[in-house]
CSV table of C-alpha atoms in Angstrom, one decimal:
chain,number,residue,atom,x,y,z
A,1,MET,CA,0.0,0.0,0.0
A,2,ARG,CA,1.4,3.3,-1.0
A,3,ILE,CA,0.5,6.6,1.0
A,4,LEU,CA,1.3,10.1,0.1
A,5,VAL,CA,1.9,12.4,3.2
A,6,ILE,CA,1.5,16.1,2.7
A,7,ASP,CA,2.6,18.4,5.5
A,8,ASP,CA,4.7,21.6,5.5
A,9,GLU,CA,6.2,20.9,9.0
A,10,PRO,CA,9.5,18.8,8.6
A,11,ARG,CA,9.2,17.2,12.0
A,12,ILE,CA,5.7,16.0,11.5
A,13,LEU,CA,6.4,15.0,7.9
A,14,GLY,CA,9.4,12.9,9.1
A,15,PHE,CA,7.5,11.5,12.0
A,16,LEU,CA,4.6,10.3,9.9
A,17,ALA,CA,6.7,8.9,7.1
A,18,ARG,CA,8.9,6.9,9.6
A,19,GLY,CA,5.8,5.7,11.5
A,20,LEU,CA,3.9,4.5,8.4
A,21,ALA,CA,7.0,2.9,6.9
A,22,ALA,CA,7.5,1.0,10.1
A,23,GLU,CA,3.9,-0.3,9.6
A,24,GLY,CA,4.9,-1.8,6.2
A,25,TYR,CA,3.4,1.2,4.0
A,26,THR,CA,5.3,2.6,1.2
A,27,VAL,CA,5.5,6.4,1.9
A,28,ASP,CA,6.1,9.4,-0.3
A,29,ALA,CA,6.3,12.8,1.2
A,30,ALA,CA,5.6,16.4,0.0
A,31,ASP,CA,5.9,19.6,2.0
A,32,ASN,CA,3.8,21.8,-0.5
A,33,GLY,CA,0.8,21.7,-2.7
A,34,VAL,CA,2.6,21.8,-6.0
A,35,ASP,CA,4.9,18.9,-5.3
A,36,ALA,CA,2.0,17.0,-3.8
A,37,LEU,CA,-0.1,17.2,-7.0
A,38,ARG,CA,2.8,16.5,-9.1
A,39,ALA,CA,3.5,13.3,-7.2
A,40,ALA,CA,-0.3,12.4,-7.3
A,41,ARG,CA,-0.1,12.6,-11.1
A,42,ARG,CA,3.1,10.6,-11.3
A,43,ASN,CA,2.3,7.9,-8.9
A,44,GLY,CA,-0.6,5.7,-7.9
A,45,TYR,CA,-1.6,6.1,-4.3
A,46,ASP,CA,-3.9,4.1,-2.0
A,47,LEU,CA,-4.4,6.9,0.4
A,48,VAL,CA,-3.4,10.5,1.2
A,49,LEU,CA,-2.8,12.2,4.4
A,50,LEU,CA,-3.3,15.9,3.9
A,51,ASP,CA,-2.4,19.0,6.1
A,52,LEU,CA,-4.5,22.1,5.3
A,53,LEU,CA,-1.9,24.8,6.2
A,54,LEU,CA,0.4,24.5,3.2
A,55,PRO,CA,2.6,27.2,1.4
A,56,GLY,CA,1.5,28.2,-2.1
A,57,ILE,CA,-1.5,26.1,-2.9
A,58,ASP,CA,-3.6,25.6,0.3
A,59,GLY,CA,-4.7,22.2,1.5
A,60,LEU,CA,-8.4,22.7,0.5
A,61,SER,CA,-7.3,23.6,-3.0
A,62,VAL,CA,-5.1,20.5,-3.1
A,63,LEU,CA,-8.0,18.4,-1.9
A,64,GLN,CA,-10.3,19.8,-4.6
A,65,ALA,CA,-7.7,19.1,-7.3
A,66,LEU,CA,-7.3,15.6,-6.0
A,67,GLY,CA,-11.0,15.0,-6.1
A,68,HIS,CA,-11.3,16.1,-9.7
A,69,ALA,CA,-8.3,13.9,-10.8
A,70,HIS,CA,-8.7,10.9,-8.5
A,71,PRO,CA,-12.3,10.8,-7.3
A,72,GLU,CA,-11.9,7.3,-5.6
A,73,LEU,CA,-8.7,8.2,-3.8
A,74,PRO,CA,-9.3,8.4,0.0
A,75,VAL,CA,-8.0,11.6,1.6
A,76,VAL,CA,-7.6,11.9,5.3
A,77,ILE,CA,-7.1,15.5,6.5
A,78,VAL,CA,-4.7,15.8,9.4
A,79,SER,CA,-4.8,19.4,10.5
A,80,ALA,CA,-4.6,21.9,13.5
A,81,ARG,CA,-7.7,23.6,12.1
A,82,THR,CA,-10.6,22.2,14.2
A,83,ASP,CA,-13.4,24.7,13.4
A,84,LEU,CA,-16.6,23.1,12.1
A,85,PRO,CA,-16.8,25.2,8.8
A,86,THR,CA,-13.4,24.1,7.8
A,87,LYS,CA,-14.3,20.5,8.6
A,88,LEU,CA,-17.5,20.7,6.7
A,89,ARG,CA,-15.7,22.4,3.7
A,90,GLY,CA,-13.2,19.5,3.7
A,91,PHE,CA,-15.9,16.8,3.7
A,92,GLY,CA,-17.7,18.7,1.0
A,93,LEU,CA,-14.6,18.7,-1.2
A,94,GLY,CA,-14.2,15.0,-0.8
A,95,ALA,CA,-12.2,14.3,2.3
A,96,THR,CA,-13.1,10.8,3.6
A,97,ASP,CA,-11.9,11.5,7.2
A,98,TYR,CA,-10.7,14.4,9.4
A,99,LEU,CA,-8.2,14.1,12.3
A,100,SER,CA,-7.4,17.0,14.4
A,101,LYS,CA,-3.7,17.8,15.6
A,102,PRO,CA,-2.3,16.8,18.0
A,103,PHE,CA,-3.2,13.2,17.4
A,104,SER,CA,-2.5,9.7,18.6
A,105,VAL,CA,-0.5,7.6,16.1
A,106,ASP,CA,-2.5,4.5,17.1
A,107,GLU,CA,-5.7,6.4,16.2
A,108,LEU,CA,-4.2,7.6,12.9
A,109,LEU,CA,-3.1,4.1,12.0
A,110,ALA,CA,-6.6,2.7,12.9
A,111,ARG,CA,-8.3,5.4,10.7
A,112,ILE,CA,-6.0,4.5,7.8
A,113,ARG,CA,-6.8,0.9,8.1
A,114,VAL,CA,-10.5,1.7,8.0
A,115,GLN,CA,-10.1,3.8,4.8
A,116,LEU,CA,-8.1,1.1,3.1
A,117,ARG,CA,-10.6,-1.6,4.0
A,118,LYS,CA,-13.4,0.6,2.5
A,119,THR,CA,-11.5,1.2,-0.7
A,120,HIS,CA,-9.9,-2.2,-1.2
A,121,GLY,CA,-12.0,-4.6,0.7
A,122,GLU,CA,-11.0,-7.0,3.4
A,123,HIS,CA,-9.7,-9.7,0.9
A,124,ASN,CA,-6.9,-7.4,-0.1
A,125,HIS,CA,-5.4,-7.7,3.4
A,126,LEU,CA,-4.5,-11.4,2.5
A,127,VAL,CA,-1.5,-11.9,0.2
A,128,ARG,CA,-0.6,-15.4,-0.8
A,129,ALA,CA,2.1,-17.3,-2.7
A,130,GLY,CA,2.4,-21.1,-2.6
A,131,THR,CA,2.1,-22.2,1.1
A,132,ILE,CA,2.8,-18.7,2.4
A,133,SER,CA,0.0,-16.3,3.4
A,134,LEU,CA,0.4,-12.8,4.9
A,135,ASP,CA,-2.4,-11.0,6.8
A,136,LEU,CA,-1.4,-7.3,6.3
A,137,ALA,CA,-4.0,-6.2,8.8
A,138,ARG,CA,-2.8,-8.5,11.6
A,139,ARG,CA,0.8,-8.5,10.5
A,140,GLU,CA,0.7,-12.3,10.6
A,141,VAL,CA,2.6,-14.8,8.5
A,142,ARG,CA,1.7,-18.4,8.0
A,143,VAL,CA,3.6,-21.1,6.2
A,144,GLY,CA,0.9,-23.7,5.7
A,145,ASP,CA,-0.9,-23.8,9.0
A,146,GLU,CA,2.1,-22.6,11.1
A,147,VAL,CA,2.4,-19.1,12.3
A,148,VAL,CA,5.9,-17.7,11.8
A,149,GLN,CA,7.2,-14.8,13.9
A,150,LEU,CA,9.0,-12.2,11.8
A,151,THR,CA,10.6,-8.7,12.6
A,152,ASP,CA,9.1,-5.7,10.9
A,153,ARG,CA,11.9,-5.6,8.2
A,154,GLU,CA,11.6,-9.4,7.6
A,155,PHE,CA,7.7,-9.0,7.2
A,156,ARG,CA,8.1,-6.1,4.8
A,157,VAL,CA,10.8,-7.9,2.6
A,158,LEU,CA,8.6,-11.1,2.6
A,159,HIS,CA,5.6,-8.9,1.6
A,160,GLN,CA,7.6,-7.7,-1.4
A,161,LEU,CA,8.6,-11.3,-2.4
A,162,VAL,CA,5.1,-12.7,-1.9
A,163,GLU,CA,3.4,-9.8,-3.7
A,164,HIS,CA,5.8,-10.3,-6.7
A,165,ALA,CA,6.2,-14.1,-6.5
A,166,GLY,CA,7.9,-15.5,-9.4
A,167,GLU,CA,9.6,-12.2,-10.3
A,168,VAL,CA,13.2,-11.3,-9.6
A,169,LEU,CA,13.5,-8.4,-7.2
A,170,SER,CA,16.7,-6.6,-7.2
A,171,ARG,CA,18.6,-5.5,-4.0
A,172,GLU,CA,18.2,-2.0,-5.1
A,173,ARG,CA,14.4,-2.4,-5.2
A,174,LEU,CA,14.3,-4.0,-1.8
A,175,LEU,CA,16.5,-1.3,-0.3
A,176,SER,CA,14.1,1.4,-1.7
A,177,GLU,CA,10.9,-0.3,-0.8
A,178,VAL,CA,11.8,-1.6,2.7
A,179,TRP,CA,14.7,0.5,4.0
A,180,GLY,CA,13.7,3.7,2.1
A,181,TYR,CA,17.2,3.9,0.5
A,182,HIS,CA,17.2,5.2,-3.0
A,183,PHE,CA,20.9,4.3,-3.4
A,184,ASP,CA,23.0,1.2,-2.5
A,185,PRO,CA,24.7,2.2,0.9
A,186,GLY,CA,27.2,-0.6,0.3
A,187,SER,CA,26.0,-2.8,3.1
A,188,ASN,CA,24.6,-6.3,3.1
A,189,VAL,CA,21.4,-5.7,5.1
A,190,VAL,CA,19.2,-7.2,2.3
A,191,ASP,CA,21.4,-10.4,2.2
A,192,VAL,CA,21.3,-10.8,6.0
A,193,CYS,CA,17.5,-10.3,6.1
A,194,ILE,CA,17.0,-12.9,3.4
A,195,ARG,CA,19.2,-15.4,5.3
A,196,ARG,CA,17.0,-14.9,8.4
A,197,LEU,CA,13.8,-15.4,6.3
A,198,ARG,CA,15.1,-18.6,4.8
A,199,LYS,CA,15.9,-20.0,8.2
A,200,LYS,CA,12.5,-19.1,9.7
A,201,LEU,CA,10.3,-20.0,6.7
A,202,GLY,CA,12.1,-23.4,5.9
A,203,ALA,CA,12.1,-25.4,2.7
A,204,GLU,CA,8.4,-24.9,2.0
A,205,ALA,CA,9.1,-21.2,1.1
A,206,PRO,CA,12.1,-21.3,-1.2
A,207,ILE,CA,13.7,-17.9,-1.9
A,208,GLU,CA,16.1,-18.2,-4.8
A,209,THR,CA,19.2,-16.1,-5.3
A,210,VAL,CA,19.5,-14.9,-8.8
A,211,ARG,CA,23.2,-14.1,-9.1
A,212,HIS,CA,24.3,-10.5,-9.5
A,213,VAL,CA,20.6,-9.5,-9.6
A,214,GLY,CA,18.5,-10.2,-6.6
A,215,TYR,CA,16.0,-12.6,-5.2
A,216,ARG,CA,12.8,-14.5,-6.3
A,217,LEU,CA,10.3,-16.4,-4.2
A,218,THR,CA,9.1,-19.6,-6.1
A,219,GLU,CA,5.5,-20.6,-5.7
A,220,ALA,CA,6.2,-24.4,-6.0
């Protein structure tokens, strides 16, 4: 699931991006309306978190533009503006939820899950390949009938492999999707994570190494 976070406060933007990434979401961030709308045109998002107090194009104008271009895209307003007229204006322009600052991270995550369930349906919380099934809502992994305990990073790497089973995923892609690196830092964190996954998942979940390229999960 890919989320666009729009907020002009660097501290909040970084906090939200890190928190959502830790929950397994792919996160893009924008600190102004122009960059936000450009990102929305360029990428496909499952949900948007939108602050209203933005430089240049204000949040309500961004919301209106998103509604015209992507009418099915859920937008959760996260704002310090708590007056009723602003809330009603936001809902009138297509916001699907409104959360006032300061907010609880747990409440925000719960609201995000509700919006994604409405948009994608419960079945999309289950991802399967061969004997492996991932429940994205419960963060639970099963190999056959056995529950396997994984760390957050391991879960997110496995999610990528299962979602793209049969495809070769490069180390660079996994670094970008899971660690948020858009470059190779020269470390072996991906290889170490894959070794741990192989040990925990066992032979029923074979992860192949494609030399000089990356890794592939076979469905056999």
